[in-house]
C-alpha positions as a LaTeX table, in Angstrom:
\begin{tabular}{lrrr}
\hline
Residue & $x$ (\AA) & $y$ (\AA) & $z$ (\AA) \\
\hline
Met1 & 3.16 & $-52.83$ & 22.24 \\
Glu2 & 6.83 & $-53.22$ & 23.19 \\
Glu3 & 7.10 & $-50.45$ & 25.76 \\
Lys4 & 5.69 & $-51.15$ & 29.19 \\
Gly5 & 4.46 & $-47.84$ & 30.53 \\
Asp6 & 6.63 & $-44.79$ & 31.23 \\
Ala7 & 9.62 & $-44.79$ & 33.50 \\
Ala8 & 8.65 & $-44.19$ & 37.09 \\
Cys9 & 10.97 & $-42.30$ & 39.39 \\
Gly10 & 13.71 & $-42.32$ & 36.76 \\
Glu11 & 13.45 & $-46.07$ & 36.11 \\
Ile12 & 13.94 & $-46.98$ & 32.42 \\
Ala13 & 10.92 & $-48.66$ & 30.81 \\
Arg14 & 11.19 & $-52.33$ & 29.80 \\
Cys15 & 10.15 & $-54.29$ & 26.76 \\
Thr16 & 6.86 & $-56.17$ & 27.31 \\
Glu17 & 8.07 & $-59.05$ & 25.12 \\
His18 & 11.64 & $-59.58$ & 26.37 \\
Gly19 & 11.62 & $-57.76$ & 29.70 \\
Lys20 & 14.81 & $-55.90$ & 28.78 \\
Lys21 & 15.34 & $-52.18$ & 29.12 \\
Leu22 & 14.37 & $-50.04$ & 26.14 \\
Met23 & 17.83 & $-48.59$ & 25.51 \\
Tyr24 & 17.51 & $-48.10$ & 21.74 \\
Phe25 & 15.39 & $-46.23$ & 19.22 \\
Cys26 & 14.14 & $-47.65$ & 15.92 \\
Arg27 & 14.24 & $-44.93$ & 13.26 \\
Val28 & 11.95 & $-46.93$ & 10.95 \\
Glu29 & 9.13 & $-47.52$ & 13.45 \\
Lys30 & 9.87 & $-44.33$ & 15.41 \\
Gln31 & 9.83 & $-46.09$ & 18.84 \\
Lys32 & 12.07 & $-47.30$ & 21.63 \\
Val33 & 13.15 & $-50.98$ & 21.56 \\
Cys34 & 15.33 & $-53.37$ & 23.56 \\
Ser35 & 18.51 & $-55.07$ & 22.32 \\
Lys36 & 16.76 & $-58.36$ & 21.51 \\
Cys37 & 14.07 & $-56.59$ & 19.49 \\
Ala38 & 16.81 & $-54.91$ & 17.46 \\
Ile39 & 18.92 & $-58.05$ & 16.97 \\
Met40 & 16.44 & $-60.87$ & 16.51 \\
Gly41 & 12.98 & $-59.46$ & 17.06 \\
Ser42 & 10.53 & $-57.59$ & 14.88 \\
His43 & 12.98 & $-54.69$ & 14.40 \\
Arg44 & 15.76 & $-56.79$ & 12.99 \\
Gly45 & 17.30 & $-55.06$ & 9.97 \\
His46 & 15.94 & $-51.69$ & 10.95 \\
Thr47 & 18.18 & $-48.71$ & 11.64 \\
Val48 & 18.53 & $-48.61$ & 15.41 \\
Val49 & 20.47 & $-46.08$ & 17.51 \\
Ala50 & 20.88 & $-45.42$ & 21.20 \\
Val51 & 18.04 & $-43.53$ & 22.83 \\
Glu52 & 20.44 & $-40.72$ & 23.83 \\
Glu53 & 21.55 & $-40.31$ & 20.21 \\
Ala54 & 17.97 & $-40.36$ & 18.95 \\
Leu55 & 17.00 & $-37.85$ & 21.60 \\
Ser56 & 19.86 & $-35.56$ & 20.57 \\
Glu57 & 18.93 & $-35.89$ & 16.89 \\
Leu58 & 15.27 & $-35.20$ & 17.57 \\
Lys59 & 16.12 & $-32.15$ & 19.66 \\
Glu60 & 18.40 & $-30.89$ & 16.93 \\
Ser61 & 15.67 & $-31.44$ & 14.33 \\
Leu62 & 13.07 & $-29.74$ & 16.49 \\
Ser63 & 15.47 & $-26.88$ & 17.20 \\
Ala64 & 15.92 & $-26.41$ & 13.44 \\
Lys65 & 12.15 & $-26.41$ & 12.95 \\
Leu66 & 11.79 & $-23.97$ & 15.84 \\
Val67 & 14.34 & $-21.65$ & 14.18 \\
Glu68 & 12.40 & $-21.90$ & 10.91 \\
Leu69 & 9.14 & $-21.15$ & 12.68 \\
Gln70 & 10.71 & $-18.27$ & 14.59 \\
Ala71 & 12.09 & $-16.88$ & 11.31 \\
Glu72 & 8.68 & $-17.18$ & 9.66 \\
Ser73 & 7.03 & $-15.67$ & 12.74 \\
Ser74 & 9.51 & $-12.78$ & 12.61 \\
Glu75 & 8.81 & $-12.38$ & 8.89 \\
Gln76 & 5.06 & $-12.35$ & 9.49 \\
Thr77 & 5.49 & $-9.89$ & 12.35 \\
Ser78 & 7.50 & $-7.62$ & 10.06 \\
Arg79 & 4.87 & $-8.09$ & 7.36 \\
Leu80 & 2.15 & $-7.21$ & 9.86 \\
Glu81 & 4.07 & $-4.09$ & 10.88 \\
Glu82 & 4.42 & $-3.14$ & 7.20 \\
Ile83 & 0.69 & $-3.72$ & 6.69 \\
Glu84 & $-0.02$ & $-1.48$ & 9.66 \\
Arg85 & 2.35 & 1.18 & 8.33 \\
Asn86 & 0.77 & 0.98 & 4.89 \\
Thr87 & $-2.70$ & 1.12 & 6.43 \\
Thr88 & $-1.78$ & 4.26 & 8.34 \\
Ala89 & $-0.02$ & 5.71 & 5.29 \\
Ala90 & $-3.01$ & 4.91 & 3.06 \\
Gln91 & $-5.35$ & 6.69 & 5.45 \\
Glu92 & $-3.05$ & 9.70 & 5.79 \\
Gln93 & $-2.27$ & 9.92 & 2.06 \\
Ala94 & $-5.94$ & 9.50 & 1.13 \\
Glu95 & $-6.90$ & 12.24 & 3.59 \\
Ile96 & $-4.20$ & 14.54 & 2.21 \\
Leu97 & $-5.31$ & 13.79 & $-1.34$ \\
Glu98 & $-8.97$ & 14.32 & $-0.44$ \\
Arg99 & $-8.11$ & 17.69 & 1.10 \\
Gln100 & $-6.03$ & 18.60 & $-1.95$ \\
Val101 & $-8.83$ & 17.62 & $-4.32$ \\
Gln102 & $-11.33$ & 19.60 & $-2.26$ \\
Glu103 & $-9.02$ & 22.63 & $-2.18$ \\
Asp104 & $-8.31$ & 22.41 & $-5.92$ \\
Phe105 & $-11.97$ & 22.10 & $-6.86$ \\
Ala106 & $-12.89$ & 24.77 & $-4.31$ \\
Ala107 & $-10.37$ & 27.08 & $-5.98$ \\
Leu108 & $-11.88$ & 26.31 & $-9.37$ \\
Arg109 & $-15.42$ & 26.81 & $-8.07$ \\
Ser110 & $-14.37$ & 30.04 & $-6.35$ \\
Phe111 & $-12.77$ & 31.25 & $-9.57$ \\
Leu112 & $-15.83$ & 30.34 & $-11.62$ \\
Asp113 & $-18.18$ & 31.86 & $-9.04$ \\
Ser114 & $-16.11$ & 35.05 & $-9.05$ \\
Glu115 & $-16.04$ & 35.20 & $-12.84$ \\
Glu116 & $-19.78$ & 34.58 & $-12.96$ \\
Lys117 & $-20.40$ & 37.28 & $-10.34$ \\
Val118 & $-18.25$ & 39.84 & $-12.19$ \\
Leu119 & $-19.90$ & 39.04 & $-15.50$ \\
Met120 & $-23.41$ & 39.15 & $-14.03$ \\
Glu121 & $-22.61$ & 42.52 & $-12.40$ \\
Leu122 & $-21.36$ & 43.87 & $-15.72$ \\
Ile123 & $-24.50$ & 42.62 & $-17.48$ \\
Ala124 & $-26.69$ & 44.12 & $-14.74$ \\
Ala125 & $-24.87$ & 47.46 & $-14.98$ \\
Glu126 & $-25.17$ & 47.48 & $-18.76$ \\
Lys127 & $-28.85$ & 46.58 & $-18.48$ \\
Gln128 & $-29.48$ & 49.32 & $-15.87$ \\
Gln129 & $-27.65$ & 51.95 & $-17.89$ \\
Thr130 & $-29.46$ & 50.98 & $-21.09$ \\
Leu131 & $-32.91$ & 50.93 & $-19.46$ \\
Glu132 & $-32.32$ & 54.28 & $-17.74$ \\
Glu133 & $-31.28$ & 55.87 & $-21.04$ \\
Leu134 & $-34.26$ & 54.34 & $-22.81$ \\
Arg135 & $-36.58$ & 55.66 & $-20.06$ \\
Arg136 & $-35.07$ & 59.13 & $-20.48$ \\
Leu137 & $-35.49$ & 58.99 & $-24.25$ \\
Lys138 & $-39.07$ & 57.77 & $-23.79$ \\
Ala139 & $-39.91$ & 60.63 & $-21.42$ \\
Glu140 & $-38.45$ & 63.19 & $-23.83$ \\
Cys141 & $-40.31$ & 61.62 & $-26.71$ \\
Leu142 & $-43.64$ & 61.76 & $-24.79$ \\
Gln143 & $-43.06$ & 65.42 & $-23.91$ \\
Arg144 & $-42.43$ & 66.26 & $-27.55$ \\
Val145 & $-45.52$ & 64.33 & $-28.61$ \\
Glu146 & $-47.59$ & 66.39 & $-26.12$ \\
Arg147 & $-46.11$ & 69.67 & $-27.38$ \\
Leu148 & $-46.76$ & 68.64 & $-30.97$ \\
Lys149 & $-50.33$ & 67.71 & $-30.05$ \\
Leu150 & $-50.86$ & 71.20 & $-28.63$ \\
Leu151 & $-49.74$ & 72.59 & $-31.97$ \\
Met152 & $-51.65$ & 70.10 & $-34.06$ \\
Asp153 & $-55.09$ & 70.50 & $-32.40$ \\
Pro154 & $-55.66$ & 74.16 & $-33.48$ \\
Leu155 & $-54.53$ & 73.36 & $-36.98$ \\
Asp156 & $-56.84$ & 70.41 & $-37.13$ \\
Ala157 & $-59.75$ & 72.59 & $-35.99$ \\
Ala158 & $-58.88$ & 75.26 & $-38.56$ \\
Leu159 & $-58.85$ & 72.69 & $-41.30$ \\
Gln160 & $-62.45$ & 71.88 & $-40.49$ \\
Thr161 & $-63.66$ & 75.39 & $-41.49$ \\
Thr162 & $-64.28$ & 76.86 & $-44.95$ \\
Asn163 & $-63.83$ & 80.45 & $-43.82$ \\
Leu164 & $-60.87$ & 81.93 & $-45.68$ \\
Asn165 & $-60.29$ & 84.71 & $-43.18$ \\
Gly166 & $-60.25$ & 82.18 & $-40.33$ \\
Leu167 & $-57.74$ & 80.08 & $-42.16$ \\
Leu168 & $-55.55$ & 83.09 & $-42.84$ \\
Lys169 & $-55.60$ & 84.01 & $-39.17$ \\
Ser170 & $-54.68$ & 80.46 & $-38.16$ \\
His171 & $-51.91$ & 80.41 & $-40.70$ \\
Cys172 & $-50.48$ & 83.69 & $-39.45$ \\
Arg173 & $-50.62$ & 82.51 & $-35.82$ \\
Phe174 & $-48.85$ & 79.25 & $-36.63$ \\
Arg175 & $-45.11$ & 79.29 & $-36.23$ \\
Asn176 & $-42.93$ & 76.33 & $-37.23$ \\
Pro177 & $-41.55$ & 74.64 & $-34.13$ \\
Cys178 & $-37.78$ & 74.56 & $-33.71$ \\
Glu179 & $-36.18$ & 71.57 & $-35.33$ \\
Thr180 & $-35.94$ & 68.72 & $-32.83$ \\
Val181 & $-32.54$ & 67.13 & $-32.27$ \\
Asn182 & $-33.14$ & 63.52 & $-31.30$ \\
Asp183 & $-30.52$ & 61.64 & $-29.32$ \\
Pro184 & $-29.75$ & 58.24 & $-30.81$ \\
Ile185 & $-31.87$ & 55.42 & $-29.46$ \\
Val186 & $-29.64$ & 53.12 & $-27.48$ \\
Arg187 & $-29.96$ & 49.34 & $-27.40$ \\
Phe188 & $-28.70$ & 46.64 & $-25.10$ \\
Glu189 & $-25.35$ & 45.58 & $-26.55$ \\
Ala190 & $-25.49$ & 41.88 & $-25.79$ \\
Glu191 & $-22.62$ & 41.22 & $-28.20$ \\
Lys192 & $-20.25$ & 42.72 & $-25.62$ \\
Phe193 & $-20.85$ & 39.62 & $-23.54$ \\
Cys194 & $-21.20$ & 37.07 & $-26.32$ \\
Gly195 & $-18.49$ & 35.07 & $-28.05$ \\
Pro196 & $-16.72$ & 31.97 & $-26.76$ \\
Leu197 & $-17.50$ & 32.63 & $-23.09$ \\
Gln198 & $-16.29$ & 29.26 & $-21.81$ \\
Tyr199 & $-13.06$ & 29.51 & $-23.79$ \\
Lys200 & $-12.37$ & 33.02 & $-22.45$ \\
Val201 & $-12.94$ & 31.82 & $-18.90$ \\
Trp202 & $-10.81$ & 28.73 & $-19.56$ \\
Lys203 & $-7.91$ & 30.92 & $-20.69$ \\
Lys204 & $-8.21$ & 33.07 & $-17.59$ \\
Met205 & $-8.37$ & 29.92 & $-15.46$ \\
Phe206 & $-4.67$ & 29.29 & $-16.19$ \\
Gln207 & $-3.92$ & 32.06 & $-13.71$ \\
Ile208 & $-4.92$ & 29.73 & $-10.88$ \\
Ile209 & $-3.86$ & 26.36 & $-12.33$ \\
Gln210 & $-0.44$ & 25.49 & $-10.94$ \\
Thr211 & 0.55 & 22.66 & $-13.30$ \\
Val212 & $-0.05$ & 23.09 & $-17.03$ \\
Pro213 & 1.78 & 21.63 & $-20.05$ \\
Glu214 & 5.19 & 23.29 & $-20.17$ \\
Ala215 & 6.73 & 24.14 & $-23.54$ \\
Tyr216 & 10.08 & 22.46 & $-23.00$ \\
Thr217 & 12.76 & 22.36 & $-25.70$ \\
Phe218 & 15.51 & 19.98 & $-26.84$ \\
Asp219 & 19.19 & 20.54 & $-26.07$ \\
Tyr220 & 21.11 & 20.55 & $-29.37$ \\
Ser221 & 24.39 & 19.72 & $-27.64$ \\
Thr222 & 23.08 & 16.36 & $-26.33$ \\
Ala223 & 21.45 & 15.06 & $-29.54$ \\
His224 & 22.87 & 11.94 & $-31.19$ \\
Pro225 & 24.29 & 12.72 & $-34.67$ \\
Tyr226 & 21.43 & 10.78 & $-36.29$ \\
Leu227 & 18.88 & 13.15 & $-34.75$ \\
Glu228 & 17.81 & 16.44 & $-36.30$ \\
Ile229 & 16.36 & 19.14 & $-34.04$ \\
Ser230 & 13.90 & 21.66 & $-35.50$ \\
Ala231 & 14.60 & 25.40 & $-35.52$ \\
Asn232 & 12.19 & 26.01 & $-32.63$ \\
Arg233 & 13.84 & 23.13 & $-30.71$ \\
Arg234 & 10.51 & 21.41 & $-30.04$ \\
Ser235 & 10.72 & 18.60 & $-32.64$ \\
Val236 & 13.24 & 15.84 & $-33.22$ \\
Ile237 & 13.34 & 13.41 & $-36.14$ \\
Pro238 & 15.62 & 10.40 & $-36.81$ \\
Leu239 & 17.81 & 10.48 & $-39.92$ \\
Arg240 & 19.33 & 7.84 & $-42.20$ \\
Ala241 & 22.71 & 9.59 & $-42.23$ \\
Pro242 & 24.55 & 11.45 & $-39.46$ \\
Leu243 & 24.75 & 15.23 & $-39.25$ \\
Pro244 & 28.18 & 16.91 & $-39.25$ \\
Val245 & 28.08 & 17.73 & $-35.56$ \\
Val246 & 30.87 & 18.43 & $-33.10$ \\
Tyr247 & 31.40 & 15.52 & $-30.72$ \\
Met248 & 31.51 & 16.52 & $-27.08$ \\
Asp249 & 31.04 & 14.98 & $-23.66$ \\
Ala250 & 27.42 & 16.11 & $-23.48$ \\
Arg251 & 26.39 & 14.37 & $-26.74$ \\
Phe252 & 25.02 & 10.83 & $-26.90$ \\
Asp253 & 27.31 & 8.80 & $-29.15$ \\
Thr254 & 25.58 & 5.40 & $-29.15$ \\
Ala255 & 22.05 & 5.68 & $-27.75$ \\
Leu256 & 19.75 & 7.53 & $-30.15$ \\
Cys257 & 18.67 & 10.02 & $-27.48$ \\
Val258 & 18.41 & 13.71 & $-26.78$ \\
Leu259 & 17.86 & 15.48 & $-23.48$ \\
Gly260 & 15.68 & 18.44 & $-22.70$ \\
Ala261 & 17.19 & 21.88 & $-22.27$ \\
Glu262 & 15.42 & 22.46 & $-18.94$ \\
Ala263 & 16.48 & 20.59 & $-15.79$ \\
Phe264 & 14.71 & 20.86 & $-12.45$ \\
Ser265 & 15.40 & 19.79 & $-8.88$ \\
Thr266 & 12.20 & 20.94 & $-7.20$ \\
Gly267 & 8.50 & 21.40 & $-7.79$ \\
Lys268 & 5.84 & 19.78 & $-9.95$ \\
His269 & 6.22 & 19.66 & $-13.73$ \\
Tyr270 & 4.08 & 18.41 & $-16.59$ \\
Trp271 & 4.73 & 18.33 & $-20.32$ \\
Glu272 & 3.31 & 16.49 & $-23.31$ \\
Val273 & 5.03 & 14.86 & $-26.27$ \\
Thr274 & 3.24 & 14.26 & $-29.56$ \\
Val275 & 4.14 & 10.78 & $-30.81$ \\
Asn276 & 1.50 & 10.58 & $-33.57$ \\
Lys277 & 1.25 & 6.96 & $-34.77$ \\
Lys278 & 4.92 & 6.04 & $-34.43$ \\
Asp279 & 5.64 & 2.37 & $-33.84$ \\
Lys280 & 8.48 & 2.97 & $-31.38$ \\
Trp281 & 9.75 & 5.64 & $-29.05$ \\
Asp282 & 11.31 & 6.13 & $-25.61$ \\
Leu283 & 10.18 & 8.86 & $-23.22$ \\
Gly284 & 11.02 & 9.67 & $-19.63$ \\
Val285 & 13.28 & 11.54 & $-17.26$ \\
Ala286 & 16.86 & 11.00 & $-16.16$ \\
Tyr287 & 19.39 & 12.44 & $-13.81$ \\
Asn288 & 21.23 & 15.24 & $-15.54$ \\
Cys289 & 24.51 & 13.51 & $-14.74$ \\
Ile290 & 23.88 & 10.25 & $-16.68$ \\
Ser291 & 26.62 & 9.10 & $-19.05$ \\
Arg292 & 26.14 & 9.99 & $-22.70$ \\
His293 & 28.68 & 7.48 & $-24.02$ \\
Gly294 & 28.12 & 3.86 & $-25.02$ \\
Asp295 & 24.93 & 1.90 & $-24.56$ \\
Ile296 & 22.63 & 2.99 & $-21.77$ \\
Val297 & 20.08 & 0.93 & $-19.89$ \\
Tyr298 & 16.77 & 2.44 & $-18.91$ \\
Arg299 & 16.35 & 1.57 & $-15.25$ \\
Pro300 & 15.78 & 3.55 & $-12.05$ \\
Ser301 & 18.97 & 2.27 & $-10.41$ \\
Asp302 & 20.89 & 4.03 & $-13.21$ \\
Gly303 & 18.91 & 7.22 & $-12.76$ \\
Ile304 & 16.46 & 6.78 & $-15.67$ \\
Trp305 & 12.67 & 6.44 & $-15.42$ \\
Cys306 & 11.38 & 5.59 & $-18.88$ \\
Leu307 & 8.39 & 4.31 & $-20.87$ \\
Thr308 & 8.94 & 2.64 & $-24.25$ \\
Leu309 & 6.88 & 1.53 & $-27.24$ \\
Arg310 & 7.92 & $-1.23$ & $-29.63$ \\
Asp311 & 6.18 & $-2.75$ & $-32.67$ \\
Gly312 & 3.38 & $-0.22$ & $-32.36$ \\
Cys313 & 1.64 & $-2.04$ & $-29.51$ \\
His314 & 4.12 & $-3.24$ & $-26.86$ \\
Tyr315 & 4.32 & $-0.65$ & $-24.10$ \\
Glu316 & 6.85 & $-1.25$ & $-21.34$ \\
Ala317 & 7.78 & 0.53 & $-18.13$ \\
Cys318 & 11.55 & 0.14 & $-17.74$ \\
Asp319 & 11.70 & $-0.94$ & $-14.13$ \\
Glu320 & 13.54 & $-3.73$ & $-12.34$ \\
Pro321 & 12.17 & $-6.00$ & $-13.70$ \\
Asp322 & 10.50 & $-4.42$ & $-16.74$ \\
Ile323 & 6.71 & $-4.17$ & $-16.62$ \\
Gln324 & 4.54 & $-4.92$ & $-19.65$ \\
Leu325 & 1.66 & $-2.44$ & $-19.81$ \\
Lys326 & $-1.84$ & $-3.06$ & $-21.10$ \\
Val327 & $-2.84$ & $-0.01$ & $-23.14$ \\
Gln328 & $-6.36$ & $-0.14$ & $-24.57$ \\
Arg329 & $-6.02$ & 2.65 & $-27.12$ \\
Lys330 & $-2.88$ & 3.92 & $-28.84$ \\
Pro331 & $-2.12$ & 7.43 & $-27.55$ \\
Cys332 & $-1.02$ & 10.08 & $-30.01$ \\
Arg333 & 0.29 & 12.29 & $-27.23$ \\
Ile334 & 2.01 & 11.23 & $-24.02$ \\
Gly335 & 1.87 & 13.33 & $-20.87$ \\
Ile336 & 4.72 & 13.15 & $-18.34$ \\
Tyr337 & 4.22 & 14.41 & $-14.79$ \\
Val338 & 7.00 & 14.75 & $-12.21$ \\
Asp339 & 6.56 & 15.65 & $-8.56$ \\
Tyr340 & 10.18 & 16.02 & $-7.43$ \\
Glu341 & 9.55 & 16.28 & $-3.69$ \\
Gly342 & 6.80 & 13.66 & $-3.87$ \\
Gly343 & 9.09 & 11.21 & $-5.71$ \\
Val344 & 6.63 & 10.53 & $-8.54$ \\
Val345 & 7.05 & 10.11 & $-12.31$ \\
Ser346 & 3.72 & 9.44 & $-14.05$ \\
Phe347 & 2.89 & 8.78 & $-17.70$ \\
Phe348 & $-0.52$ & 9.55 & $-19.23$ \\
Asp349 & $-2.46$ & 9.21 & $-22.42$ \\
Ala350 & $-2.60$ & 13.01 & $-22.68$ \\
Glu351 & $-5.75$ & 13.07 & $-24.80$ \\
Ala352 & $-7.84$ & 10.95 & $-22.43$ \\
Met353 & $-5.76$ & 11.86 & $-19.33$ \\
Gln354 & $-5.64$ & 8.15 & $-18.55$ \\
Met355 & $-2.79$ & 6.89 & $-16.37$ \\
Leu356 & $-0.39$ & 4.53 & $-18.15$ \\
His357 & 2.20 & 3.96 & $-15.41$ \\
Val358 & 3.67 & 5.59 & $-12.32$ \\
Phe359 & 7.18 & 5.26 & $-10.89$ \\
Arg360 & 7.92 & 6.05 & $-7.26$ \\
Ala361 & 11.40 & 7.09 & $-6.25$ \\
His362 & 13.51 & 9.31 & $-4.01$ \\
Phe363 & 15.30 & 11.82 & $-6.21$ \\
Thr364 & 18.75 & 13.01 & $-5.21$ \\
Asp365 & 19.96 & 14.90 & $-8.31$ \\
Pro366 & 18.48 & 17.30 & $-10.87$ \\
Leu367 & 16.15 & 15.63 & $-13.37$ \\
Ile368 & 15.91 & 16.36 & $-17.08$ \\
Pro369 & 13.53 & 15.08 & $-19.79$ \\
Leu370 & 14.86 & 12.28 & $-22.00$ \\
Tyr371 & 13.57 & 11.49 & $-25.50$ \\
Ser372 & 14.30 & 8.99 & $-28.26$ \\
Pro373 & 12.40 & 8.69 & $-31.55$ \\
Cys374 & 14.40 & 5.45 & $-32.09$ \\
Arg375 & 16.25 & 4.50 & $-35.28$ \\
Leu376 & 14.63 & 5.06 & $-38.64$ \\
Glu377 & 14.04 & 1.64 & $-40.18$ \\
Asp378 & 13.61 & 0.83 & $-43.85$ \\
Gly379 & 9.98 & 1.02 & $-44.86$ \\
Ala380 & 9.00 & 3.21 & $-41.91$ \\
Leu381 & 5.77 & 5.04 & $-42.76$ \\
Gly382 & 4.23 & 8.25 & $-41.51$ \\
Asp383 & 5.64 & 11.10 & $-39.47$ \\
Gln384 & 8.57 & 9.78 & $-37.42$ \\
Arg385 & 9.20 & 12.88 & $-35.36$ \\
Leu386 & 8.60 & 13.53 & $-31.67$ \\
Ser387 & 7.28 & 17.00 & $-30.84$ \\
Ile388 & 6.94 & 18.74 & $-27.52$ \\
Phe389 & 3.39 & 20.02 & $-27.29$ \\
Lys390 & 2.93 & 23.73 & $-26.62$ \\
Leu391 & $-0.38$ & 24.88 & $-25.21$ \\
Asn392 & $-1.33$ & 28.22 & $-26.74$ \\
Val393 & $-3.56$ & 30.25 & $-24.45$ \\
\hline
\end{tabular}
């Protein structure tokens, strides 16, 4: 040990071996040494600096570490605040969603209960009316049977005799009763209430459902020349040769895309696109103001929220960076849901109503559907069109 205790009352400590003041610091051994230790002692050849310089360097190093720790502490504090915000938001959003789910299902239950009540009342009224009519017909029928019995008994008694004069008298007394006019016998007309009951109720249920598949259409004026739009404007198919179209600012001239004819800047919207078994397609929404000229990049920062399929199995959400999606079954119809105020664009397997991906954003301009059936490649098999699904109710 080369240092003899700590300095007392400001006195500099001395080397236990040489008795000289410890005025230097050995960077190798990380300790204070005297001049003899540094020149000819055990620290010879080591890097040695003055204690003041070492102290300054150590303070500078510690200050740098302190700044790093303070920065990390600040980062963790910010992270903790974000966790707290997200915790609060999760609780609030979950409560809002729970209330919404309860209200939606309560509305459905109320609708079904009301429909059931109305139908049961109609059945009860029909039953009551039918039974009352049948009771009336039964009472009339019994009265007629009694009257006929009163006529039949004397005749039956007369038939038991062999006295001709008695028979003649009975025959003269007998008068044919007036012809009876019988009302038709009613029956309970159950067929009035039969048929596809659940389907009829399901169709009426659309009166209370706020978001149903909308029958959007394509905008001819935006379609790339290699795209053909059907007469009803709900199907688009890629071509091998361009159509003789008029070029205009609204038309895509490079990207094989077409926009929808309906833009929106408020509300909740849902539509479905039939993709069949195509190996590639692009579907999404974009700001109505996106450029139609040159190549376009699907990314939210450029105002496009898009899902793509390539090679029949590679699904990708075009985000920043792109996100590879794991899709268990190949959907034949894609559902797209947009909540403008809520800042949500969701994609679904429309047949299973299974979520594929959701984008979150803050929309600032009108949105419009964007579609691309992609280029028609040699050897492409099957139906290559995209069709906007229309729900017929």
